[in-house]
Amino acid sequence: KEEIFSRHHAALLERVAKELGCSPNDIVDLDLCLMDAQPACLAGIYREFVSAPRIDNNLSTWAAVQGLCEYVSEIVIDDSQ
């Protein structure tokens, strides 16, 4: 169990443990995904641009999943004919 302290900073483990309501020693391992928490805003001289830190990741993930779903449904339709 002490191996986790060699891979992760003690302050990070303490913070995660506090959020989980456990001891840092109870954590076997962790994988965190952090993102910018700033709200979206308008930018540009005429406020013509949307600046949204997370929209790129969310939109590209949605588009990838949507594309895979459409591809799979086309294969299923072709196989049934």
PDB file of N, CA, C and O in Angstrom:
ATOM      1  N   LYS A   1       0.821  -1.209   0.000  1.00  0.00           N
ATOM      2  CA  LYS A   1       0.000   0.000   0.000  1.00  0.00           C
ATOM      3  C   LYS A   1       0.853   1.255   0.000  1.00  0.00           C
ATOM      4  O   LYS A   1       0.411   2.276  -0.487  1.00  0.00           O
ATOM      5  N   GLU A   2       2.034   1.195   0.542  1.00  0.00           N
ATOM      6  CA  GLU A   2       2.902   2.377   0.579  1.00  0.00           C
ATOM      7  C   GLU A   2       3.344   2.787  -0.827  1.00  0.00           C
ATOM      8  O   GLU A   2       3.785   3.904  -1.028  1.00  0.00           O
ATOM      9  N   GLU A   3       3.191   1.875  -1.796  1.00  0.00           N
ATOM     10  CA  GLU A   3       3.598   2.160  -3.162  1.00  0.00           C
ATOM     11  C   GLU A   3       2.830   3.341  -3.753  1.00  0.00           C
ATOM     12  O   GLU A   3       3.363   4.105  -4.538  1.00  0.00           O
ATOM     13  N   ILE A   4       1.582   3.528  -3.352  1.00  0.00           N
ATOM     14  CA  ILE A   4       0.788   4.639  -3.875  1.00  0.00           C
ATOM     15  C   ILE A   4       1.418   5.985  -3.512  1.00  0.00           C
ATOM     16  O   ILE A   4       1.359   6.930  -4.277  1.00  0.00           O
ATOM     17  N   PHE A   5       2.068   6.052  -2.357  1.00  0.00           N
ATOM     18  CA  PHE A   5       2.698   7.308  -1.940  1.00  0.00           C
ATOM     19  C   PHE A   5       3.952   7.603  -2.753  1.00  0.00           C
ATOM     20  O   PHE A   5       4.391   8.741  -2.808  1.00  0.00           O
ATOM     21  N   SER A   6       4.509   6.596  -3.412  1.00  0.00           N
ATOM     22  CA  SER A   6       5.661   6.840  -4.286  1.00  0.00           C
ATOM     23  C   SER A   6       5.211   7.298  -5.670  1.00  0.00           C
ATOM     24  O   SER A   6       5.988   7.868  -6.422  1.00  0.00           O
ATOM     25  N   ARG A   7       3.928   7.055  -6.012  1.00  0.00           N
ATOM     26  CA  ARG A   7       3.404   7.449  -7.326  1.00  0.00           C
ATOM     27  C   ARG A   7       2.600   8.737  -7.301  1.00  0.00           C
ATOM     28  O   ARG A   7       2.399   9.366  -8.344  1.00  0.00           O
ATOM     29  N   HIS A   8       2.066   9.108  -6.122  1.00  0.00           N
ATOM     30  CA  HIS A   8       1.207  10.283  -6.025  1.00  0.00           C
ATOM     31  C   HIS A   8       1.639  11.145  -4.841  1.00  0.00           C
ATOM     32  O   HIS A   8       2.046  10.632  -3.806  1.00  0.00           O
ATOM     33  N   HIS A   9       1.528  12.440  -4.999  1.00  0.00           N
ATOM     34  CA  HIS A   9       1.905  13.375  -3.936  1.00  0.00           C
ATOM     35  C   HIS A   9       0.974  13.201  -2.738  1.00  0.00           C
ATOM     36  O   HIS A   9      -0.238  13.022  -2.881  1.00  0.00           O
ATOM     37  N   ALA A  10       1.549  13.264  -1.552  1.00  0.00           N
ATOM     38  CA  ALA A  10       0.782  13.069  -0.315  1.00  0.00           C
ATOM     39  C   ALA A  10      -0.356  14.081  -0.191  1.00  0.00           C
ATOM     40  O   ALA A  10      -1.458  13.733   0.260  1.00  0.00           O
ATOM     41  N   ALA A  11      -0.125  15.328  -0.604  1.00  0.00           N
ATOM     42  CA  ALA A  11      -1.176  16.358  -0.508  1.00  0.00           C
ATOM     43  C   ALA A  11      -2.369  16.000  -1.389  1.00  0.00           C
ATOM     44  O   ALA A  11      -3.522  16.212  -1.005  1.00  0.00           O
ATOM     45  N   LEU A  12      -2.109  15.444  -2.562  1.00  0.00           N
ATOM     46  CA  LEU A  12      -3.191  15.028  -3.455  1.00  0.00           C
ATOM     47  C   LEU A  12      -3.974  13.873  -2.829  1.00  0.00           C
ATOM     48  O   LEU A  12      -5.205  13.883  -2.826  1.00  0.00           O
ATOM     49  N   LEU A  13      -3.264  12.902  -2.287  1.00  0.00           N
ATOM     50  CA  LEU A  13      -3.934  11.769  -1.642  1.00  0.00           C
ATOM     51  C   LEU A  13      -4.768  12.222  -0.449  1.00  0.00           C
ATOM     52  O   LEU A  13      -5.877  11.726  -0.229  1.00  0.00           O
ATOM     53  N   GLU A  14      -4.248  13.173   0.315  1.00  0.00           N
ATOM     54  CA  GLU A  14      -4.994  13.689   1.467  1.00  0.00           C
ATOM     55  C   GLU A  14      -6.270  14.399   1.016  1.00  0.00           C
ATOM     56  O   GLU A  14      -7.329  14.248   1.627  1.00  0.00           O
ATOM     57  N   ARG A  15      -6.177  15.159  -0.064  1.00  0.00           N
ATOM     58  CA  ARG A  15      -7.348  15.892  -0.574  1.00  0.00           C
ATOM     59  C   ARG A  15      -8.419  14.923  -1.095  1.00  0.00           C
ATOM     60  O   ARG A  15      -9.612  15.080  -0.817  1.00  0.00           O
ATOM     61  N   VAL A  16      -7.985  13.924  -1.852  1.00  0.00           N
ATOM     62  CA  VAL A  16      -8.931  12.932  -2.377  1.00  0.00           C
ATOM     63  C   VAL A  16      -9.569  12.169  -1.225  1.00  0.00           C
ATOM     64  O   VAL A  16     -10.781  11.945  -1.203  1.00  0.00           O
ATOM     65  N   ALA A  17      -8.762  11.779  -0.245  1.00  0.00           N
ATOM     66  CA  ALA A  17      -9.280  11.044   0.916  1.00  0.00           C
ATOM     67  C   ALA A  17     -10.298  11.887   1.681  1.00  0.00           C
ATOM     68  O   ALA A  17     -11.336  11.379   2.113  1.00  0.00           O
ATOM     69  N   LYS A  18     -10.019  13.167   1.830  1.00  0.00           N
ATOM     70  CA  LYS A  18     -10.961  14.053   2.523  1.00  0.00           C
ATOM     71  C   LYS A  18     -12.297  14.097   1.794  1.00  0.00           C
ATOM     72  O   LYS A  18     -13.362  14.028   2.415  1.00  0.00           O
ATOM     73  N   GLU A  19     -12.267  14.213   0.454  1.00  0.00           N
ATOM     74  CA  GLU A  19     -13.502  14.238  -0.344  1.00  0.00           C
ATOM     75  C   GLU A  19     -14.264  12.924  -0.234  1.00  0.00           C
ATOM     76  O   GLU A  19     -15.483  12.900  -0.261  1.00  0.00           O
ATOM     77  N   LEU A  20     -13.524  11.820  -0.117  1.00  0.00           N
ATOM     78  CA  LEU A  20     -14.154  10.497  -0.049  1.00  0.00           C
ATOM     79  C   LEU A  20     -14.554  10.101   1.368  1.00  0.00           C
ATOM     80  O   LEU A  20     -15.265   9.131   1.564  1.00  0.00           O
ATOM     81  N   GLY A  21     -14.037  10.848   2.347  1.00  0.00           N
ATOM     82  CA  GLY A  21     -14.336  10.521   3.740  1.00  0.00           C
ATOM     83  C   GLY A  21     -13.590   9.289   4.231  1.00  0.00           C
ATOM     84  O   GLY A  21     -14.141   8.487   4.981  1.00  0.00           O
ATOM     85  N   CYS A  22     -12.356   9.150   3.794  1.00  0.00           N
ATOM     86  CA  CYS A  22     -11.553   8.010   4.227  1.00  0.00           C
ATOM     87  C   CYS A  22     -10.137   8.479   4.535  1.00  0.00           C
ATOM     88  O   CYS A  22      -9.833   9.667   4.446  1.00  0.00           O
ATOM     89  N   SER A  23      -9.283   7.570   4.875  1.00  0.00           N
ATOM     90  CA  SER A  23      -7.880   7.867   5.149  1.00  0.00           C
ATOM     91  C   SER A  23      -7.074   7.721   3.855  1.00  0.00           C
ATOM     92  O   SER A  23      -7.403   6.873   3.017  1.00  0.00           O
ATOM     93  N   PRO A  24      -6.012   8.508   3.680  1.00  0.00           N
ATOM     94  CA  PRO A  24      -5.164   8.316   2.496  1.00  0.00           C
ATOM     95  C   PRO A  24      -4.629   6.888   2.390  1.00  0.00           C
ATOM     96  O   PRO A  24      -4.415   6.379   1.294  1.00  0.00           O
ATOM     97  N   ASN A  25      -4.435   6.237   3.513  1.00  0.00           N
ATOM     98  CA  ASN A  25      -3.951   4.853   3.499  1.00  0.00           C
ATOM     99  C   ASN A  25      -4.985   3.877   2.957  1.00  0.00           C
ATOM    100  O   ASN A  25      -4.651   2.762   2.567  1.00  0.00           O
ATOM    101  N   ASP A  26      -6.264   4.279   2.921  1.00  0.00           N
ATOM    102  CA  ASP A  26      -7.325   3.416   2.391  1.00  0.00           C
ATOM    103  C   ASP A  26      -7.358   3.415   0.861  1.00  0.00           C
ATOM    104  O   ASP A  26      -7.980   2.542   0.256  1.00  0.00           O
ATOM    105  N   ILE A  27      -6.716   4.384   0.244  1.00  0.00           N
ATOM    106  CA  ILE A  27      -6.737   4.505  -1.216  1.00  0.00           C
ATOM    107  C   ILE A  27      -5.731   3.525  -1.809  1.00  0.00           C
ATOM    108  O   ILE A  27      -4.554   3.555  -1.487  1.00  0.00           O
ATOM    109  N   VAL A  28      -6.222   2.649  -2.684  1.00  0.00           N
ATOM    110  CA  VAL A  28      -5.357   1.658  -3.331  1.00  0.00           C
ATOM    111  C   VAL A  28      -4.655   2.289  -4.520  1.00  0.00           C
ATOM    112  O   VAL A  28      -3.457   2.121  -4.719  1.00  0.00           O
ATOM    113  N   ASP A  29      -5.394   3.022  -5.334  1.00  0.00           N
ATOM    114  CA  ASP A  29      -4.832   3.734  -6.476  1.00  0.00           C
ATOM    115  C   ASP A  29      -5.870   4.740  -6.943  1.00  0.00           C
ATOM    116  O   ASP A  29      -7.009   4.716  -6.490  1.00  0.00           O
ATOM    117  N   LEU A  30      -5.495   5.622  -7.853  1.00  0.00           N
ATOM    118  CA  LEU A  30      -6.439   6.605  -8.362  1.00  0.00           C
ATOM    119  C   LEU A  30      -6.069   7.036  -9.760  1.00  0.00           C
ATOM    120  O   LEU A  30      -4.923   6.890 -10.184  1.00  0.00           O
ATOM    121  N   ASP A  31      -7.065   7.496 -10.460  1.00  0.00           N
ATOM    122  CA  ASP A  31      -6.907   8.032 -11.804  1.00  0.00           C
ATOM    123  C   ASP A  31      -7.833   9.231 -11.886  1.00  0.00           C
ATOM    124  O   ASP A  31      -9.057   9.070 -11.862  1.00  0.00           O
ATOM    125  N   LEU A  32      -7.276  10.416 -11.935  1.00  0.00           N
ATOM    126  CA  LEU A  32      -8.086  11.631 -11.935  1.00  0.00           C
ATOM    127  C   LEU A  32      -8.112  12.272 -13.316  1.00  0.00           C
ATOM    128  O   LEU A  32      -7.113  12.277 -14.025  1.00  0.00           O
ATOM    129  N   CYS A  33      -9.247  12.804 -13.668  1.00  0.00           N
ATOM    130  CA  CYS A  33      -9.399  13.579 -14.891  1.00  0.00           C
ATOM    131  C   CYS A  33      -9.775  14.992 -14.450  1.00  0.00           C
ATOM    132  O   CYS A  33     -10.861  15.211 -13.918  1.00  0.00           O
ATOM    133  N   LEU A  34      -8.885  15.929 -14.649  1.00  0.00           N
ATOM    134  CA  LEU A  34      -9.114  17.303 -14.214  1.00  0.00           C
ATOM    135  C   LEU A  34      -9.456  18.166 -15.419  1.00  0.00           C
ATOM    136  O   LEU A  34      -8.975  17.932 -16.524  1.00  0.00           O
ATOM    137  N   MET A  35     -10.288  19.159 -15.200  1.00  0.00           N
ATOM    138  CA  MET A  35     -10.644  20.059 -16.293  1.00  0.00           C
ATOM    139  C   MET A  35     -10.755  21.493 -15.782  1.00  0.00           C
ATOM    140  O   MET A  35     -10.927  21.724 -14.585  1.00  0.00           O
ATOM    141  N   ASP A  36     -10.666  22.411 -16.688  1.00  0.00           N
ATOM    142  CA  ASP A  36     -10.799  23.830 -16.384  1.00  0.00           C
ATOM    143  C   ASP A  36     -12.223  24.107 -15.909  1.00  0.00           C
ATOM    144  O   ASP A  36     -13.186  23.677 -16.539  1.00  0.00           O
ATOM    145  N   ALA A  37     -12.350  24.796 -14.815  1.00  0.00           N
ATOM    146  CA  ALA A  37     -13.680  25.074 -14.254  1.00  0.00           C
ATOM    147  C   ALA A  37     -14.174  26.482 -14.587  1.00  0.00           C
ATOM    148  O   ALA A  37     -15.215  26.897 -14.105  1.00  0.00           O
ATOM    149  N   GLN A  38     -13.446  27.193 -15.423  1.00  0.00           N
ATOM    150  CA  GLN A  38     -13.863  28.547 -15.784  1.00  0.00           C
ATOM    151  C   GLN A  38     -15.127  28.485 -16.645  1.00  0.00           C
ATOM    152  O   GLN A  38     -15.253  27.634 -17.518  1.00  0.00           O
ATOM    153  N   PRO A  39     -16.060  29.397 -16.426  1.00  0.00           N
ATOM    154  CA  PRO A  39     -17.277  29.399 -17.243  1.00  0.00           C
ATOM    155  C   PRO A  39     -16.982  29.892 -18.671  1.00  0.00           C
ATOM    156  O   PRO A  39     -15.993  30.584 -18.912  1.00  0.00           O
ATOM    157  N   ALA A  40     -17.834  29.537 -19.601  1.00  0.00           N
ATOM    158  CA  ALA A  40     -17.708  30.017 -20.977  1.00  0.00           C
ATOM    159  C   ALA A  40     -17.956  31.519 -21.021  1.00  0.00           C
ATOM    160  O   ALA A  40     -18.629  32.075 -20.146  1.00  0.00           O
ATOM    161  N   CYS A  41     -17.394  32.178 -22.029  1.00  0.00           N
ATOM    162  CA  CYS A  41     -17.615  33.622 -22.174  1.00  0.00           C
ATOM    163  C   CYS A  41     -17.518  34.001 -23.651  1.00  0.00           C
ATOM    164  O   CYS A  41     -17.090  33.209 -24.477  1.00  0.00           O
ATOM    165  N   LEU A  42     -17.942  35.205 -23.953  1.00  0.00           N
ATOM    166  CA  LEU A  42     -17.816  35.735 -25.307  1.00  0.00           C
ATOM    167  C   LEU A  42     -16.540  36.548 -25.394  1.00  0.00           C
ATOM    168  O   LEU A  42     -16.170  37.237 -24.452  1.00  0.00           O
ATOM    169  N   ALA A  43     -15.865  36.451 -26.544  1.00  0.00           N
ATOM    170  CA  ALA A  43     -14.600  37.160 -26.734  1.00  0.00           C
ATOM    171  C   ALA A  43     -14.588  37.796 -28.119  1.00  0.00           C
ATOM    172  O   ALA A  43     -15.452  37.522 -28.945  1.00  0.00           O
ATOM    173  N   GLY A  44     -13.601  38.622 -28.370  1.00  0.00           N
ATOM    174  CA  GLY A  44     -13.471  39.292 -29.655  1.00  0.00           C
ATOM    175  C   GLY A  44     -13.950  40.734 -29.566  1.00  0.00           C
ATOM    176  O   GLY A  44     -14.683  41.104 -28.646  1.00  0.00           O
ATOM    177  N   ILE A  45     -13.548  41.525 -30.531  1.00  0.00           N
ATOM    178  CA  ILE A  45     -13.906  42.942 -30.542  1.00  0.00           C
ATOM    179  C   ILE A  45     -15.422  43.122 -30.511  1.00  0.00           C
ATOM    180  O   ILE A  45     -15.946  43.975 -29.806  1.00  0.00           O
ATOM    181  N   TYR A  46     -16.122  42.298 -31.255  1.00  0.00           N
ATOM    182  CA  TYR A  46     -17.577  42.399 -31.310  1.00  0.00           C
ATOM    183  C   TYR A  46     -18.262  41.282 -30.512  1.00  0.00           C
ATOM    184  O   TYR A  46     -19.441  41.008 -30.717  1.00  0.00           O
ATOM    185  N   ARG A  47     -17.469  40.652 -29.638  1.00  0.00           N
ATOM    186  CA  ARG A  47     -17.956  39.526 -28.829  1.00  0.00           C
ATOM    187  C   ARG A  47     -18.562  38.450 -29.737  1.00  0.00           C
ATOM    188  O   ARG A  47     -19.603  37.880 -29.464  1.00  0.00           O
ATOM    189  N   GLU A  48     -17.831  38.178 -30.841  1.00  0.00           N
ATOM    190  CA  GLU A  48     -18.318  37.242 -31.851  1.00  0.00           C
ATOM    191  C   GLU A  48     -17.795  35.814 -31.672  1.00  0.00           C
ATOM    192  O   GLU A  48     -18.189  34.909 -32.410  1.00  0.00           O
ATOM    193  N   PHE A  49     -16.929  35.593 -30.704  1.00  0.00           N
ATOM    194  CA  PHE A  49     -16.371  34.264 -30.462  1.00  0.00           C
ATOM    195  C   PHE A  49     -16.834  33.733 -29.117  1.00  0.00           C
ATOM    196  O   PHE A  49     -16.949  34.472 -28.152  1.00  0.00           O
ATOM    197  N   VAL A  50     -17.081  32.440 -29.081  1.00  0.00           N
ATOM    198  CA  VAL A  50     -17.403  31.780 -27.819  1.00  0.00           C
ATOM    199  C   VAL A  50     -16.131  31.105 -27.335  1.00  0.00           C
ATOM    200  O   VAL A  50     -15.512  30.328 -28.064  1.00  0.00           O
ATOM    201  N   SER A  51     -15.730  31.420 -26.131  1.00  0.00           N
ATOM    202  CA  SER A  51     -14.574  30.776 -25.516  1.00  0.00           C
ATOM    203  C   SER A  51     -15.099  29.873 -24.405  1.00  0.00           C
ATOM    204  O   SER A  51     -15.577  30.350 -23.374  1.00  0.00           O
ATOM    205  N   ALA A  52     -15.064  28.580 -24.644  1.00  0.00           N
ATOM    206  CA  ALA A  52     -15.585  27.603 -23.683  1.00  0.00           C
ATOM    207  C   ALA A  52     -14.549  26.488 -23.543  1.00  0.00           C
ATOM    208  O   ALA A  52     -14.409  25.669 -24.445  1.00  0.00           O
ATOM    209  N   PRO A  53     -13.821  26.491 -22.438  1.00  0.00           N
ATOM    210  CA  PRO A  53     -12.696  25.561 -22.277  1.00  0.00           C
ATOM    211  C   PRO A  53     -13.036  24.086 -22.488  1.00  0.00           C
ATOM    212  O   PRO A  53     -12.234  23.349 -22.996  1.00  0.00           O
ATOM    213  N   ARG A  54     -14.199  23.641 -22.119  1.00  0.00           N
ATOM    214  CA  ARG A  54     -14.517  22.215 -22.193  1.00  0.00           C
ATOM    215  C   ARG A  54     -15.286  21.827 -23.443  1.00  0.00           C
ATOM    216  O   ARG A  54     -15.476  20.652 -23.716  1.00  0.00           O
ATOM    217  N   ILE A  55     -15.732  22.777 -24.235  1.00  0.00           N
ATOM    218  CA  ILE A  55     -16.604  22.448 -25.355  1.00  0.00           C
ATOM    219  C   ILE A  55     -15.878  21.615 -26.416  1.00  0.00           C
ATOM    220  O   ILE A  55     -16.474  20.745 -27.034  1.00  0.00           O
ATOM    221  N   ASP A  56     -14.594  21.841 -26.611  1.00  0.00           N
ATOM    222  CA  ASP A  56     -13.834  21.060 -27.592  1.00  0.00           C
ATOM    223  C   ASP A  56     -13.861  19.578 -27.254  1.00  0.00           C
ATOM    224  O   ASP A  56     -14.179  18.749 -28.099  1.00  0.00           O
ATOM    225  N   ASN A  57     -13.515  19.244 -26.015  1.00  0.00           N
ATOM    226  CA  ASN A  57     -13.488  17.840 -25.608  1.00  0.00           C
ATOM    227  C   ASN A  57     -14.875  17.230 -25.622  1.00  0.00           C
ATOM    228  O   ASN A  57     -15.070  16.119 -26.097  1.00  0.00           O
ATOM    229  N   ASN A  58     -15.842  17.940 -25.094  1.00  0.00           N
ATOM    230  CA  ASN A  58     -17.209  17.409 -25.051  1.00  0.00           C
ATOM    231  C   ASN A  58     -17.771  17.217 -26.454  1.00  0.00           C
ATOM    232  O   ASN A  58     -18.385  16.198 -26.753  1.00  0.00           O
ATOM    233  N   LEU A  59     -17.572  18.193 -27.306  1.00  0.00           N
ATOM    234  CA  LEU A  59     -18.123  18.115 -28.653  1.00  0.00           C
ATOM    235  C   LEU A  59     -17.430  17.032 -29.474  1.00  0.00           C
ATOM    236  O   LEU A  59     -18.090  16.264 -30.173  1.00  0.00           O
ATOM    237  N   SER A  60     -16.110  16.934 -29.383  1.00  0.00           N
ATOM    238  CA  SER A  60     -15.412  15.912 -30.153  1.00  0.00           C
ATOM    239  C   SER A  60     -15.746  14.512 -29.649  1.00  0.00           C
ATOM    240  O   SER A  60     -15.860  13.578 -30.440  1.00  0.00           O
ATOM    241  N   THR A  61     -15.930  14.358 -28.351  1.00  0.00           N
ATOM    242  CA  THR A  61     -16.324  13.056 -27.807  1.00  0.00           C
ATOM    243  C   THR A  61     -17.718  12.690 -28.293  1.00  0.00           C
ATOM    244  O   THR A  61     -17.966  11.559 -28.725  1.00  0.00           O
ATOM    245  N   TRP A  62     -18.642  13.636 -28.239  1.00  0.00           N
ATOM    246  CA  TRP A  62     -20.002  13.385 -28.726  1.00  0.00           C
ATOM    247  C   TRP A  62     -19.970  13.004 -30.203  1.00  0.00           C
ATOM    248  O   TRP A  62     -20.629  12.047 -30.627  1.00  0.00           O
ATOM    249  N   ALA A  63     -19.219  13.738 -30.998  1.00  0.00           N
ATOM    250  CA  ALA A  63     -19.165  13.468 -32.439  1.00  0.00           C
ATOM    251  C   ALA A  63     -18.578  12.079 -32.710  1.00  0.00           C
ATOM    252  O   ALA A  63     -19.075  11.357 -33.588  1.00  0.00           O
ATOM    253  N   ALA A  64     -17.559  11.688 -31.966  1.00  0.00           N
ATOM    254  CA  ALA A  64     -16.968  10.367 -32.150  1.00  0.00           C
ATOM    255  C   ALA A  64     -17.956   9.258 -31.798  1.00  0.00           C
ATOM    256  O   ALA A  64     -18.115   8.293 -32.552  1.00  0.00           O
ATOM    257  N   VAL A  65     -18.635   9.392 -30.681  1.00  0.00           N
ATOM    258  CA  VAL A  65     -19.615   8.385 -30.277  1.00  0.00           C
ATOM    259  C   VAL A  65     -20.777   8.349 -31.269  1.00  0.00           C
ATOM    260  O   VAL A  65     -21.241   7.271 -31.661  1.00  0.00           O
ATOM    261  N   GLN A  66     -21.241   9.500 -31.688  1.00  0.00           N
ATOM    262  CA  GLN A  66     -22.333   9.574 -32.668  1.00  0.00           C
ATOM    263  C   GLN A  66     -21.925   8.886 -33.971  1.00  0.00           C
ATOM    264  O   GLN A  66     -22.693   8.111 -34.544  1.00  0.00           O
ATOM    265  N   GLY A  67     -20.715   9.153 -34.429  1.00  0.00           N
ATOM    266  CA  GLY A  67     -20.216   8.521 -35.652  1.00  0.00           C
ATOM    267  C   GLY A  67     -20.121   7.012 -35.526  1.00  0.00           C
ATOM    268  O   GLY A  67     -20.499   6.272 -36.451  1.00  0.00           O
ATOM    269  N   LEU A  68     -19.628   6.530 -34.395  1.00  0.00           N
ATOM    270  CA  LEU A  68     -19.547   5.088 -34.172  1.00  0.00           C
ATOM    271  C   LEU A  68     -20.931   4.449 -34.146  1.00  0.00           C
ATOM    272  O   LEU A  68     -21.140   3.381 -34.730  1.00  0.00           O
ATOM    273  N   CYS A  69     -21.877   5.101 -33.483  1.00  0.00           N
ATOM    274  CA  CYS A  69     -23.250   4.572 -33.417  1.00  0.00           C
ATOM    275  C   CYS A  69     -23.864   4.484 -34.812  1.00  0.00           C
ATOM    276  O   CYS A  69     -24.506   3.488 -35.163  1.00  0.00           O
ATOM    277  N   GLU A  70     -23.683   5.513 -35.625  1.00  0.00           N
ATOM    278  CA  GLU A  70     -24.233   5.506 -36.980  1.00  0.00           C
ATOM    279  C   GLU A  70     -23.563   4.423 -37.828  1.00  0.00           C
ATOM    280  O   GLU A  70     -24.233   3.710 -38.584  1.00  0.00           O
ATOM    281  N   TYR A  71     -22.244   4.267 -37.682  1.00  0.00           N
ATOM    282  CA  TYR A  71     -21.506   3.252 -38.434  1.00  0.00           C
ATOM    283  C   TYR A  71     -21.989   1.854 -38.071  1.00  0.00           C
ATOM    284  O   TYR A  71     -22.267   1.028 -38.944  1.00  0.00           O
ATOM    285  N   VAL A  72     -22.122   1.583 -36.776  1.00  0.00           N
ATOM    286  CA  VAL A  72     -22.572   0.269 -36.320  1.00  0.00           C
ATOM    287  C   VAL A  72     -23.997  -0.006 -36.788  1.00  0.00           C
ATOM    288  O   VAL A  72     -24.312  -1.110 -37.226  1.00  0.00           O
ATOM    289  N   SER A  73     -24.871   1.009 -36.712  1.00  0.00           N
ATOM    290  CA  SER A  73     -26.257   0.786 -37.147  1.00  0.00           C
ATOM    291  C   SER A  73     -26.316   0.514 -38.650  1.00  0.00           C
ATOM    292  O   SER A  73     -27.144  -0.262 -39.110  1.00  0.00           O
ATOM    293  N   GLU A  74     -25.430   1.115 -39.449  1.00  0.00           N
ATOM    294  CA  GLU A  74     -25.390   0.838 -40.889  1.00  0.00           C
ATOM    295  C   GLU A  74     -24.938  -0.585 -41.150  1.00  0.00           C
ATOM    296  O   GLU A  74     -25.465  -1.260 -42.041  1.00  0.00           O
ATOM    297  N   ILE A  75     -23.978  -1.066 -40.376  1.00  0.00           N
ATOM    298  CA  ILE A  75     -23.494  -2.446 -40.530  1.00  0.00           C
ATOM    299  C   ILE A  75     -24.610  -3.432 -40.190  1.00  0.00           C
ATOM    300  O   ILE A  75     -24.837  -4.405 -40.898  1.00  0.00           O
ATOM    301  N   VAL A  76     -25.326  -3.166 -39.115  1.00  0.00           N
ATOM    302  CA  VAL A  76     -26.422  -4.044 -38.713  1.00  0.00           C
ATOM    303  C   VAL A  76     -27.498  -4.080 -39.783  1.00  0.00           C
ATOM    304  O   VAL A  76     -28.016  -5.144 -40.116  1.00  0.00           O
ATOM    305  N   ILE A  77     -27.839  -2.941 -40.351  1.00  0.00           N
ATOM    306  CA  ILE A  77     -28.852  -2.883 -41.409  1.00  0.00           C
ATOM    307  C   ILE A  77     -28.369  -3.651 -42.635  1.00  0.00           C
ATOM    308  O   ILE A  77     -29.098  -4.436 -43.227  1.00  0.00           O
ATOM    309  N   ASP A  78     -27.100  -3.468 -43.024  1.00  0.00           N
ATOM    310  CA  ASP A  78     -26.561  -4.173 -44.195  1.00  0.00           C
ATOM    311  C   ASP A  78     -26.517  -5.678 -43.975  1.00  0.00           C
ATOM    312  O   ASP A  78     -26.786  -6.447 -44.887  1.00  0.00           O
ATOM    313  N   ASP A  79     -26.185  -6.126 -42.779  1.00  0.00           N
ATOM    314  CA  ASP A  79     -26.106  -7.547 -42.487  1.00  0.00           C
ATOM    315  C   ASP A  79     -27.475  -8.219 -42.489  1.00  0.00           C
ATOM    316  O   ASP A  79     -27.591  -9.401 -42.757  1.00  0.00           O
ATOM    317  N   SER A  80     -28.520  -7.453 -42.189  1.00  0.00           N
ATOM    318  CA  SER A  80     -29.860  -8.041 -42.125  1.00  0.00           C
ATOM    319  C   SER A  80     -30.505  -8.177 -43.491  1.00  0.00           C
ATOM    320  O   SER A  80     -31.522  -8.836 -43.643  1.00  0.00           O
ATOM    321  N   GLN A  81     -29.929  -7.568 -44.514  1.00  0.00           N
ATOM    322  CA  GLN A  81     -30.522  -7.631 -45.855  1.00  0.00           C
ATOM    323  C   GLN A  81     -30.072  -8.858 -46.611  1.00  0.00           C
ATOM    324  O   GLN A  81     -29.117  -9.418 -46.559  1.00  0.00           O
TER     325      GLN A  81
END
